[in-house]
Amino acid sequence: QSVLTQPPSASGTPGQRVTISCSGSRSNIGTNAVNWYQQLPGTAPKLLIYSNNQRPSGVPDRFSGSKSGTSASLAISGLQSEDEAEYHCAAWDDSPNGPVYVFGTGTKVTVL
Amino acid sequence: EVQILESGGGLVQPGGSLRLSCGASGFTFSRNAMHWVRQAPGRGLEWVAGMSGSGDATFSADFVKGRFTISRDNFKDTLYLQLNSLRVEDTAVYYCAKEAAVWDAFDVWGQGTVVTVSS
C-alpha cells in the first residue's frame, strides 16, 4: 500500500515544463530524503533523482527535484518524447516497527 | 559494468513456495545493502524487503512478515528471497535492487523475474 501520494497522470507538449507532486508525512518525506525513479514502458525502474535534488551521472539536467516539508516535486523542463514514462517518488519511512521504504502511487507522463 | 540478474520466478499455486535469486557483478557485493521490490500488473512499485551488506540487518514490509525471507551469500554475490504461503495477490514482477552506499537510494536494478500465483 502506497504511503506517498502522486497524481495519476501528467502531460505536456514537447518543450513544455511538467511538474509532478509527491505528498507524504513527517515520518517519511518530513524526515528523510526523497528519491525519484523513472520507469519506461516494459522496463525496470531507473534512479532519476536522489537526496531530494541530486542527479546521478548521465541523467539530463532538464530533470530536477525539490522538497519542502512533507512534500516533494519533480520537474521536467523541455519535455521530450523519450520522457514518456511512469515516475515514482520514494523515501524511507521511520515507522514504529522499523524503517520501511515507501513508494509513491506513480505518475504516468504523456508527451502530447 | 555493474549488473544484477534475477531468476527463479514462475507459476505456482496458492499456498506454494518459490525461491528467487539475484546474482550481482561489477561491484563489491558485500559493501552494499540489497533489496527486493515488486510490481503487480498495472500497479505501482512496492518495497518488499532489504538486507545490509554484511547480512546482519534485515528490514521488511508488514505484508511480508512470516511468509517471505530475505537472505544473501556474499561468497556467491547472490541475494535470495524465499516466498512461502503465496497468495494470488503476490503475483508481480519481483525486482532486485542495489542500494547506493551513501545515498539511501536504489541505484541499480535488475530486469525482474515474474511470479504468477494461480490455480
PDB file of N, CA, C and O in Angstrom, chain B residues 30-106:
ATOM      1  N   SER B  30      29.427  -7.300  -0.965  1.00  0.00           N
ATOM      2  CA  SER B  30      29.270  -7.269   0.487  1.00  0.00           C
ATOM      3  C   SER B  30      29.242  -5.850   1.058  1.00  0.00           C
ATOM      4  O   SER B  30      28.946  -5.667   2.243  1.00  0.00           O
ATOM      5  N   ARG B  31      29.548  -4.858   0.257  1.00  0.00           N
ATOM      6  CA  ARG B  31      29.588  -3.471   0.740  1.00  0.00           C
ATOM      7  C   ARG B  31      28.245  -2.764   0.600  1.00  0.00           C
ATOM      8  O   ARG B  31      28.100  -1.622   1.043  1.00  0.00           O
ATOM      9  N   ASN B  32      27.307  -3.409  -0.081  1.00  0.00           N
ATOM     10  CA  ASN B  32      26.046  -2.723  -0.364  1.00  0.00           C
ATOM     11  C   ASN B  32      24.835  -3.482   0.167  1.00  0.00           C
ATOM     12  O   ASN B  32      24.732  -4.699   0.011  1.00  0.00           O
ATOM     13  N   ALA B  33      23.922  -2.736   0.775  1.00  0.00           N
ATOM     14  CA  ALA B  33      22.619  -3.312   1.094  1.00  0.00           C
ATOM     15  C   ALA B  33      21.904  -3.633  -0.217  1.00  0.00           C
ATOM     16  O   ALA B  33      22.121  -2.974  -1.240  1.00  0.00           O
ATOM     17  N   MET B  34      21.081  -4.657  -0.173  1.00  0.00           N
ATOM     18  CA  MET B  34      20.325  -5.081  -1.352  1.00  0.00           C
ATOM     19  C   MET B  34      18.854  -5.212  -0.987  1.00  0.00           C
ATOM     20  O   MET B  34      18.515  -5.499   0.177  1.00  0.00           O
ATOM     21  N   HIS B  35      18.005  -5.046  -1.976  1.00  0.00           N
ATOM     22  CA  HIS B  35      16.571  -5.014  -1.707  1.00  0.00           C
ATOM     23  C   HIS B  35      15.780  -5.774  -2.768  1.00  0.00           C
ATOM     24  O   HIS B  35      16.261  -5.972  -3.893  1.00  0.00           O
ATOM     25  N   TRP B  36      14.580  -6.153  -2.395  1.00  0.00           N
ATOM     26  CA  TRP B  36      13.594  -6.695  -3.323  1.00  0.00           C
ATOM     27  C   TRP B  36      12.420  -5.712  -3.385  1.00  0.00           C
ATOM     28  O   TRP B  36      11.926  -5.248  -2.351  1.00  0.00           O
ATOM     29  N   VAL B  37      11.978  -5.436  -4.607  1.00  0.00           N
ATOM     30  CA  VAL B  37      10.835  -4.554  -4.862  1.00  0.00           C
ATOM     31  C   VAL B  37       9.939  -5.289  -5.850  1.00  0.00           C
ATOM     32  O   VAL B  37      10.437  -5.920  -6.777  1.00  0.00           O
ATOM     33  N   ARG B  38       8.635  -5.192  -5.662  1.00  0.00           N
ATOM     34  CA  ARG B  38       7.743  -5.873  -6.594  1.00  0.00           C
ATOM     35  C   ARG B  38       6.766  -4.908  -7.229  1.00  0.00           C
ATOM     36  O   ARG B  38       6.535  -3.803  -6.731  1.00  0.00           O
ATOM     37  N   GLN B  39       6.204  -5.351  -8.347  1.00  0.00           N
ATOM     38  CA  GLN B  39       5.229  -4.542  -9.064  1.00  0.00           C
ATOM     39  C   GLN B  39       4.158  -5.460  -9.626  1.00  0.00           C
ATOM     40  O   GLN B  39       4.410  -6.227 -10.552  1.00  0.00           O
ATOM     41  N   ALA B  40       2.973  -5.384  -9.049  1.00  0.00           N
ATOM     42  CA  ALA B  40       1.845  -6.170  -9.537  1.00  0.00           C
ATOM     43  C   ALA B  40       1.391  -5.608 -10.885  1.00  0.00           C
ATOM     44  O   ALA B  40       1.635  -4.439 -11.186  1.00  0.00           O
ATOM     45  N   PRO B  41       0.730  -6.416 -11.700  1.00  0.00           N
ATOM     46  CA  PRO B  41       0.293  -5.962 -13.025  1.00  0.00           C
ATOM     47  C   PRO B  41      -0.519  -4.675 -12.953  1.00  0.00           C
ATOM     48  O   PRO B  41      -1.498  -4.590 -12.217  1.00  0.00           O
ATOM     49  N   GLY B  42      -0.071  -3.669 -13.685  1.00  0.00           N
ATOM     50  CA  GLY B  42      -0.787  -2.405 -13.745  1.00  0.00           C
ATOM     51  C   GLY B  42      -0.728  -1.569 -12.474  1.00  0.00           C
ATOM     52  O   GLY B  42      -1.455  -0.585 -12.350  1.00  0.00           O
ATOM     53  N   ARG B  43       0.142  -1.943 -11.543  1.00  0.00           N
ATOM     54  CA  ARG B  43       0.219  -1.243 -10.267  1.00  0.00           C
ATOM     55  C   ARG B  43       1.568  -0.556 -10.095  1.00  0.00           C
ATOM     56  O   ARG B  43       2.461  -0.651 -10.930  1.00  0.00           O
ATOM     57  N   GLY B  44       1.720   0.150  -8.981  1.00  0.00           N
ATOM     58  CA  GLY B  44       2.962   0.844  -8.695  1.00  0.00           C
ATOM     59  C   GLY B  44       4.004  -0.070  -8.052  1.00  0.00           C
ATOM     60  O   GLY B  44       3.791  -1.264  -7.882  1.00  0.00           O
ATOM     61  N   LEU B  45       5.119   0.531  -7.708  1.00  0.00           N
ATOM     62  CA  LEU B  45       6.198  -0.220  -7.071  1.00  0.00           C
ATOM     63  C   LEU B  45       5.910  -0.420  -5.591  1.00  0.00           C
ATOM     64  O   LEU B  45       5.351   0.462  -4.928  1.00  0.00           O
ATOM     65  N   GLU B  46       6.327  -1.565  -5.069  1.00  0.00           N
ATOM     66  CA  GLU B  46       6.100  -1.883  -3.654  1.00  0.00           C
ATOM     67  C   GLU B  46       7.360  -2.537  -3.096  1.00  0.00           C
ATOM     68  O   GLU B  46       7.777  -3.603  -3.560  1.00  0.00           O
ATOM     69  N   TRP B  47       7.974  -1.906  -2.126  1.00  0.00           N
ATOM     70  CA  TRP B  47       9.169  -2.452  -1.488  1.00  0.00           C
ATOM     71  C   TRP B  47       8.800  -3.696  -0.694  1.00  0.00           C
ATOM     72  O   TRP B  47       7.796  -3.721   0.019  1.00  0.00           O
ATOM     73  N   VAL B  48       9.624  -4.724  -0.814  1.00  0.00           N
ATOM     74  CA  VAL B  48       9.352  -5.983  -0.146  1.00  0.00           C
ATOM     75  C   VAL B  48      10.251  -6.165   1.082  1.00  0.00           C
ATOM     76  O   VAL B  48       9.779  -6.372   2.200  1.00  0.00           O
ATOM     77  N   ALA B  49      11.552  -6.103   0.856  1.00  0.00           N
ATOM     78  CA  ALA B  49      12.496  -6.342   1.958  1.00  0.00           C
ATOM     79  C   ALA B  49      13.890  -5.903   1.545  1.00  0.00           C
ATOM     80  O   ALA B  49      14.188  -5.771   0.356  1.00  0.00           O
ATOM     81  N   GLY B  50      14.741  -5.687   2.549  1.00  0.00           N
ATOM     82  CA  GLY B  50      16.124  -5.322   2.298  1.00  0.00           C
ATOM     83  C   GLY B  50      17.042  -5.954   3.327  1.00  0.00           C
ATOM     84  O   GLY B  50      16.607  -6.349   4.413  1.00  0.00           O
ATOM     85  N   MET B  51      18.308  -6.077   2.967  1.00  0.00           N
ATOM     86  CA  MET B  51      19.303  -6.658   3.857  1.00  0.00           C
ATOM     87  C   MET B  51      20.600  -5.878   3.750  1.00  0.00           C
ATOM     88  O   MET B  51      21.019  -5.512   2.646  1.00  0.00           O
ATOM     89  N   SER B  52      21.241  -5.636   4.876  1.00  0.00           N
ATOM     90  CA  SER B  52      22.517  -4.910   4.895  1.00  0.00           C
ATOM     91  C   SER B  52      23.597  -5.703   4.171  1.00  0.00           C
ATOM     92  O   SER B  52      23.456  -6.907   3.936  1.00  0.00           O
ATOM     93  N   GLY B  53      24.685  -5.031   3.853  1.00  0.00           N
ATOM     94  CA  GLY B  53      25.766  -5.671   3.118  1.00  0.00           C
ATOM     95  C   GLY B  53      26.359  -6.865   3.849  1.00  0.00           C
ATOM     96  O   GLY B  53      26.661  -7.897   3.239  1.00  0.00           O
ATOM     97  N   SER B  54      26.499  -6.744   5.146  1.00  0.00           N
ATOM     98  CA  SER B  54      27.069  -7.840   5.942  1.00  0.00           C
ATOM     99  C   SER B  54      26.063  -8.942   6.220  1.00  0.00           C
ATOM    100  O   SER B  54      26.434 -10.044   6.635  1.00  0.00           O
ATOM    101  N   GLY B  55      24.794  -8.629   6.046  1.00  0.00           N
ATOM    102  CA  GLY B  55      23.745  -9.609   6.317  1.00  0.00           C
ATOM    103  C   GLY B  55      23.261  -9.603   7.751  1.00  0.00           C
ATOM    104  O   GLY B  55      22.423 -10.432   8.121  1.00  0.00           O
ATOM    105  N   ASP B  56      23.750  -8.670   8.566  1.00  0.00           N
ATOM    106  CA  ASP B  56      23.369  -8.685   9.984  1.00  0.00           C
ATOM    107  C   ASP B  56      22.114  -7.875  10.279  1.00  0.00           C
ATOM    108  O   ASP B  56      21.651  -7.833  11.426  1.00  0.00           O
ATOM    109  N   ALA B  57      21.560  -7.226   9.280  1.00  0.00           N
ATOM    110  CA  ALA B  57      20.329  -6.454   9.486  1.00  0.00           C
ATOM    111  C   ALA B  57      19.381  -6.660   8.315  1.00  0.00           C
ATOM    112  O   ALA B  57      19.793  -6.630   7.154  1.00  0.00           O
ATOM    113  N   THR B  58      18.127  -6.912   8.646  1.00  0.00           N
ATOM    114  CA  THR B  58      17.108  -7.060   7.611  1.00  0.00           C
ATOM    115  C   THR B  58      15.924  -6.164   7.932  1.00  0.00           C
ATOM    116  O   THR B  58      15.657  -5.861   9.106  1.00  0.00           O
ATOM    117  N   PHE B  59      15.246  -5.744   6.890  1.00  0.00           N
ATOM    118  CA  PHE B  59      14.063  -4.915   7.039  1.00  0.00           C
ATOM    119  C   PHE B  59      13.024  -5.452   6.070  1.00  0.00           C
ATOM    120  O   PHE B  59      13.379  -5.892   4.974  1.00  0.00           O
ATOM    121  N   SER B  60      11.766  -5.394   6.423  1.00  0.00           N
ATOM    122  CA  SER B  60      10.754  -5.907   5.513  1.00  0.00           C
ATOM    123  C   SER B  60       9.441  -5.188   5.706  1.00  0.00           C
ATOM    124  O   SER B  60       9.161  -4.617   6.771  1.00  0.00           O
ATOM    125  N   ALA B  61       8.622  -5.216   4.659  1.00  0.00           N
ATOM    126  CA  ALA B  61       7.292  -4.628   4.712  1.00  0.00           C
ATOM    127  C   ALA B  61       6.387  -5.482   5.597  1.00  0.00           C
ATOM    128  O   ALA B  61       6.630  -6.678   5.777  1.00  0.00           O
ATOM    129  N   ASP B  62       5.361  -4.868   6.116  1.00  0.00           N
ATOM    130  CA  ASP B  62       4.464  -5.575   7.033  1.00  0.00           C
ATOM    131  C   ASP B  62       3.830  -6.798   6.392  1.00  0.00           C
ATOM    132  O   ASP B  62       3.657  -7.830   7.043  1.00  0.00           O
ATOM    133  N   PHE B  63       3.528  -6.729   5.101  1.00  0.00           N
ATOM    134  CA  PHE B  63       2.821  -7.837   4.474  1.00  0.00           C
ATOM    135  C   PHE B  63       3.713  -9.066   4.293  1.00  0.00           C
ATOM    136  O   PHE B  63       3.240 -10.158   4.003  1.00  0.00           O
ATOM    137  N   VAL B  64       5.018  -8.873   4.472  1.00  0.00           N
ATOM    138  CA  VAL B  64       5.978  -9.953   4.267  1.00  0.00           C
ATOM    139  C   VAL B  64       6.110 -10.880   5.460  1.00  0.00           C
ATOM    140  O   VAL B  64       6.292 -12.080   5.295  1.00  0.00           O
ATOM    141  N   LYS B  65       6.023 -10.289   6.615  1.00  0.00           N
ATOM    142  CA  LYS B  65       6.449 -10.979   7.828  1.00  0.00           C
ATOM    143  C   LYS B  65       5.761 -12.330   8.001  1.00  0.00           C
ATOM    144  O   LYS B  65       4.556 -12.458   7.953  1.00  0.00           O
ATOM    145  N   GLY B  66       6.579 -13.323   8.228  1.00  0.00           N
ATOM    146  CA  GLY B  66       6.089 -14.670   8.427  1.00  0.00           C
ATOM    147  C   GLY B  66       5.952 -15.458   7.136  1.00  0.00           C
ATOM    148  O   GLY B  66       5.787 -16.676   7.181  1.00  0.00           O
ATOM    149  N   ARG B  67       6.035 -14.806   5.991  1.00  0.00           N
ATOM    150  CA  ARG B  67       5.864 -15.517   4.719  1.00  0.00           C
ATOM    151  C   ARG B  67       7.113 -15.461   3.846  1.00  0.00           C
ATOM    152  O   ARG B  67       7.468 -16.442   3.193  1.00  0.00           O
ATOM    153  N   PHE B  68       7.742 -14.303   3.755  1.00  0.00           N
ATOM    154  CA  PHE B  68       8.912 -14.141   2.885  1.00  0.00           C
ATOM    155  C   PHE B  68      10.165 -13.981   3.742  1.00  0.00           C
ATOM    156  O   PHE B  68      10.126 -13.355   4.800  1.00  0.00           O
ATOM    157  N   THR B  69      11.281 -14.506   3.260  1.00  0.00           N
ATOM    158  CA  THR B  69      12.547 -14.385   3.970  1.00  0.00           C
ATOM    159  C   THR B  69      13.640 -13.950   3.010  1.00  0.00           C
ATOM    160  O   THR B  69      13.852 -14.606   1.978  1.00  0.00           O
ATOM    161  N   ILE B  70      14.302 -12.861   3.349  1.00  0.00           N
ATOM    162  CA  ILE B  70      15.423 -12.382   2.543  1.00  0.00           C
ATOM    163  C   ILE B  70      16.722 -12.907   3.132  1.00  0.00           C
ATOM    164  O   ILE B  70      16.869 -13.005   4.359  1.00  0.00           O
ATOM    165  N   SER B  71      17.660 -13.263   2.261  1.00  0.00           N
ATOM    166  CA  SER B  71      18.966 -13.722   2.731  1.00  0.00           C
ATOM    167  C   SER B  71      19.994 -13.413   1.636  1.00  0.00           C
ATOM    168  O   SER B  71      19.626 -13.038   0.517  1.00  0.00           O
ATOM    169  N   ARG B  72      21.264 -13.579   1.975  1.00  0.00           N
ATOM    170  CA  ARG B  72      22.310 -13.337   0.987  1.00  0.00           C
ATOM    171  C   ARG B  72      23.504 -14.225   1.252  1.00  0.00           C
ATOM    172  O   ARG B  72      23.744 -14.640   2.395  1.00  0.00           O
ATOM    173  N   ASP B  73      24.256 -14.499   0.192  1.00  0.00           N
ATOM    174  CA  ASP B  73      25.501 -15.251   0.282  1.00  0.00           C
ATOM    175  C   ASP B  73      26.583 -14.379  -0.339  1.00  0.00           C
ATOM    176  O   ASP B  73      26.657 -14.264  -1.572  1.00  0.00           O
ATOM    177  N   ASN B  74      27.379 -13.742   0.487  1.00  0.00           N
ATOM    178  CA  ASN B  74      28.387 -12.810  -0.011  1.00  0.00           C
ATOM    179  C   ASN B  74      29.559 -13.516  -0.696  1.00  0.00           C
ATOM    180  O   ASN B  74      30.356 -12.863  -1.381  1.00  0.00           O
ATOM    181  N   PHE B  75      29.682 -14.805  -0.502  1.00  0.00           N
ATOM    182  CA  PHE B  75      30.710 -15.559  -1.226  1.00  0.00           C
ATOM    183  C   PHE B  75      30.269 -15.820  -2.660  1.00  0.00           C
ATOM    184  O   PHE B  75      31.095 -15.936  -3.559  1.00  0.00           O
ATOM    185  N   LYS B  76      28.967 -15.923  -2.859  1.00  0.00           N
ATOM    186  CA  LYS B  76      28.423 -16.158  -4.191  1.00  0.00           C
ATOM    187  C   LYS B  76      27.880 -14.890  -4.833  1.00  0.00           C
ATOM    188  O   LYS B  76      27.342 -14.939  -5.951  1.00  0.00           O
ATOM    189  N   ASP B  77      27.987 -13.749  -4.143  1.00  0.00           N
ATOM    190  CA  ASP B  77      27.460 -12.477  -4.657  1.00  0.00           C
ATOM    191  C   ASP B  77      25.996 -12.626  -5.069  1.00  0.00           C
ATOM    192  O   ASP B  77      25.592 -12.192  -6.156  1.00  0.00           O
ATOM    193  N   THR B  78      25.221 -13.239  -4.220  1.00  0.00           N
ATOM    194  CA  THR B  78      23.834 -13.536  -4.553  1.00  0.00           C
ATOM    195  C   THR B  78      22.898 -13.184  -3.405  1.00  0.00           C
ATOM    196  O   THR B  78      23.190 -13.455  -2.241  1.00  0.00           O
ATOM    197  N   LEU B  79      21.774 -12.591  -3.762  1.00  0.00           N
ATOM    198  CA  LEU B  79      20.695 -12.263  -2.837  1.00  0.00           C
ATOM    199  C   LEU B  79      19.538 -13.214  -3.118  1.00  0.00           C
ATOM    200  O   LEU B  79      19.319 -13.605  -4.268  1.00  0.00           O
ATOM    201  N   TYR B  80      18.823 -13.582  -2.071  1.00  0.00           N
ATOM    202  CA  TYR B  80      17.709 -14.514  -2.228  1.00  0.00           C
ATOM    203  C   TYR B  80      16.439 -13.935  -1.611  1.00  0.00           C
ATOM    204  O   TYR B  80      16.474 -13.081  -0.727  1.00  0.00           O
ATOM    205  N   LEU B  81      15.303 -14.449  -2.088  1.00  0.00           N
ATOM    206  CA  LEU B  81      14.018 -14.168  -1.455  1.00  0.00           C
ATOM    207  C   LEU B  81      13.223 -15.464  -1.468  1.00  0.00           C
ATOM    208  O   LEU B  81      12.845 -15.952  -2.532  1.00  0.00           O
ATOM    209  N   GLN B  82      13.000 -16.009  -0.290  1.00  0.00           N
ATOM    210  CA  GLN B  82      12.185 -17.206  -0.150  1.00  0.00           C
ATOM    211  C   GLN B  82      10.737 -16.788   0.027  1.00  0.00           C
ATOM    212  O   GLN B  82      10.410 -16.041   0.965  1.00  0.00           O
ATOM    213  N   LEU B  83       9.892 -17.236  -0.876  1.00  0.00           N
ATOM    214  CA  LEU B  83       8.471 -16.897  -0.852  1.00  0.00           C
ATOM    215  C   LEU B  83       7.677 -18.125  -0.429  1.00  0.00           C
ATOM    216  O   LEU B  83       7.681 -19.136  -1.120  1.00  0.00           O
ATOM    217  N   ASN B  84       7.009 -18.039   0.701  1.00  0.00           N
ATOM    218  CA  ASN B  84       6.178 -19.141   1.191  1.00  0.00           C
ATOM    219  C   ASN B  84       4.731 -18.693   1.330  1.00  0.00           C
ATOM    220  O   ASN B  84       4.438 -17.495   1.357  1.00  0.00           O
ATOM    221  N   SER B  85       3.836 -19.658   1.404  1.00  0.00           N
ATOM    222  CA  SER B  85       2.404 -19.373   1.591  1.00  0.00           C
ATOM    223  C   SER B  85       1.927 -18.319   0.601  1.00  0.00           C
ATOM    224  O   SER B  85       1.265 -17.346   0.966  1.00  0.00           O
ATOM    225  N   LEU B  86       2.275 -18.505  -0.660  1.00  0.00           N
ATOM    226  CA  LEU B  86       1.974 -17.499  -1.677  1.00  0.00           C
ATOM    227  C   LEU B  86       0.480 -17.343  -1.891  1.00  0.00           C
ATOM    228  O   LEU B  86      -0.294 -18.310  -1.821  1.00  0.00           O
ATOM    229  N   ARG B  87       0.092 -16.102  -2.160  1.00  0.00           N
ATOM    230  CA  ARG B  87      -1.295 -15.740  -2.407  1.00  0.00           C
ATOM    231  C   ARG B  87      -1.432 -15.194  -3.819  1.00  0.00           C
ATOM    232  O   ARG B  87      -0.449 -14.734  -4.409  1.00  0.00           O
ATOM    233  N   VAL B  88      -2.642 -15.193  -4.334  1.00  0.00           N
ATOM    234  CA  VAL B  88      -2.882 -14.649  -5.674  1.00  0.00           C
ATOM    235  C   VAL B  88      -2.366 -13.214  -5.765  1.00  0.00           C
ATOM    236  O   VAL B  88      -1.790 -12.804  -6.779  1.00  0.00           O
ATOM    237  N   GLU B  89      -2.538 -12.463  -4.696  1.00  0.00           N
ATOM    238  CA  GLU B  89      -2.134 -11.046  -4.698  1.00  0.00           C
ATOM    239  C   GLU B  89      -0.618 -10.855  -4.652  1.00  0.00           C
ATOM    240  O   GLU B  89      -0.143  -9.722  -4.733  1.00  0.00           O
ATOM    241  N   ASP B  90       0.144 -11.926  -4.533  1.00  0.00           N
ATOM    242  CA  ASP B  90       1.602 -11.830  -4.614  1.00  0.00           C
ATOM    243  C   ASP B  90       2.090 -11.882  -6.064  1.00  0.00           C
ATOM    244  O   ASP B  90       3.295 -11.746  -6.314  1.00  0.00           O
ATOM    245  N   THR B  91       1.181 -12.076  -6.985  1.00  0.00           N
ATOM    246  CA  THR B  91       1.540 -12.078  -8.398  1.00  0.00           C
ATOM    247  C   THR B  91       2.132 -10.717  -8.782  1.00  0.00           C
ATOM    248  O   THR B  91       1.499  -9.683  -8.589  1.00  0.00           O
ATOM    249  N   ALA B  92       3.343 -10.742  -9.298  1.00  0.00           N
ATOM    250  CA  ALA B  92       4.046  -9.484  -9.597  1.00  0.00           C
ATOM    251  C   ALA B  92       5.365  -9.776 -10.295  1.00  0.00           C
ATOM    252  O   ALA B  92       5.830 -10.915 -10.327  1.00  0.00           O
ATOM    253  N   VAL B  93       5.960  -8.718 -10.830  1.00  0.00           N
ATOM    254  CA  VAL B  93       7.360  -8.765 -11.231  1.00  0.00           C
ATOM    255  C   VAL B  93       8.171  -8.418  -9.982  1.00  0.00           C
ATOM    256  O   VAL B  93       7.894  -7.411  -9.323  1.00  0.00           O
ATOM    257  N   TYR B  94       9.139  -9.240  -9.667  1.00  0.00           N
ATOM    258  CA  TYR B  94       9.986  -9.009  -8.499  1.00  0.00           C
ATOM    259  C   TYR B  94      11.349  -8.519  -8.984  1.00  0.00           C
ATOM    260  O   TYR B  94      12.040  -9.208  -9.738  1.00  0.00           O
ATOM    261  N   TYR B  95      11.699  -7.316  -8.545  1.00  0.00           N
ATOM    262  CA  TYR B  95      12.970  -6.710  -8.918  1.00  0.00           C
ATOM    263  C   TYR B  95      13.951  -6.787  -7.741  1.00  0.00           C
ATOM    264  O   TYR B  95      13.572  -6.611  -6.580  1.00  0.00           O
ATOM    265  N   CYS B  96      15.201  -6.991  -8.091  1.00  0.00           N
ATOM    266  CA  CYS B  96      16.298  -6.897  -7.132  1.00  0.00           C
ATOM    267  C   CYS B  96      16.986  -5.561  -7.381  1.00  0.00           C
ATOM    268  O   CYS B  96      17.156  -5.146  -8.545  1.00  0.00           O
ATOM    269  N   ALA B  97      17.346  -4.866  -6.315  1.00  0.00           N
ATOM    270  CA  ALA B  97      17.952  -3.545  -6.480  1.00  0.00           C
ATOM    271  C   ALA B  97      19.103  -3.360  -5.497  1.00  0.00           C
ATOM    272  O   ALA B  97      19.032  -3.802  -4.350  1.00  0.00           O
ATOM    273  N   LYS B  98      20.123  -2.688  -5.963  1.00  0.00           N
ATOM    274  CA  LYS B  98      21.295  -2.365  -5.144  1.00  0.00           C
ATOM    275  C   LYS B  98      21.096  -0.998  -4.516  1.00  0.00           C
ATOM    276  O   LYS B  98      20.704  -0.045  -5.188  1.00  0.00           O
ATOM    277  N   GLU B  99      21.361  -0.912  -3.231  1.00  0.00           N
ATOM    278  CA  GLU B  99      21.292   0.386  -2.563  1.00  0.00           C
ATOM    279  C   GLU B  99      22.644   1.065  -2.668  1.00  0.00           C
ATOM    280  O   GLU B  99      23.678   0.476  -2.332  1.00  0.00           O
ATOM    281  N   ALA B 100      22.656   2.294  -3.111  1.00  0.00           N
ATOM    282  CA  ALA B 100      23.898   3.052  -3.189  1.00  0.00           C
ATOM    283  C   ALA B 100      24.481   3.209  -1.795  1.00  0.00           C
ATOM    284  O   ALA B 100      23.747   3.410  -0.831  1.00  0.00           O
ATOM    285  N   ALA B 101      25.790   3.150  -1.704  1.00  0.00           N
ATOM    286  CA  ALA B 101      26.445   3.125  -0.404  1.00  0.00           C
ATOM    287  C   ALA B 101      26.158   4.370   0.429  1.00  0.00           C
ATOM    288  O   ALA B 101      26.073   4.302   1.649  1.00  0.00           O
ATOM    289  N   VAL B 102      25.985   5.494  -0.226  1.00  0.00           N
ATOM    290  CA  VAL B 102      25.867   6.752   0.516  1.00  0.00           C
ATOM    291  C   VAL B 102      24.490   7.389   0.392  1.00  0.00           C
ATOM    292  O   VAL B 102      24.032   8.093   1.276  1.00  0.00           O
ATOM    293  N   TRP B 103      23.784   7.124  -0.690  1.00  0.00           N
ATOM    294  CA  TRP B 103      22.604   7.926  -0.998  1.00  0.00           C
ATOM    295  C   TRP B 103      21.287   7.423  -0.421  1.00  0.00           C
ATOM    296  O   TRP B 103      20.301   8.109  -0.501  1.00  0.00           O
ATOM    297  N   ASP B 104      21.223   6.199   0.125  1.00  0.00           N
ATOM    298  CA  ASP B 104      19.943   5.632   0.556  1.00  0.00           C
ATOM    299  C   ASP B 104      18.946   5.528  -0.591  1.00  0.00           C
ATOM    300  O   ASP B 104      17.742   5.642  -0.382  1.00  0.00           O
ATOM    301  N   ALA B 105      19.429   5.355  -1.779  1.00  0.00           N
ATOM    302  CA  ALA B 105      18.570   5.176  -2.951  1.00  0.00           C
ATOM    303  C   ALA B 105      19.011   3.922  -3.682  1.00  0.00           C
ATOM    304  O   ALA B 105      20.113   3.436  -3.498  1.00  0.00           O
ATOM    305  N   PHE B 106      18.130   3.408  -4.519  1.00  0.00           N
ATOM    306  CA  PHE B 106      18.414   2.177  -5.254  1.00  0.00           C
ATOM    307  C   PHE B 106      18.967   2.550  -6.625  1.00  0.00           C
ATOM    308  O   PHE B 106      18.211   2.960  -7.509  1.00  0.00           O
TER     309      PHE B 106
END
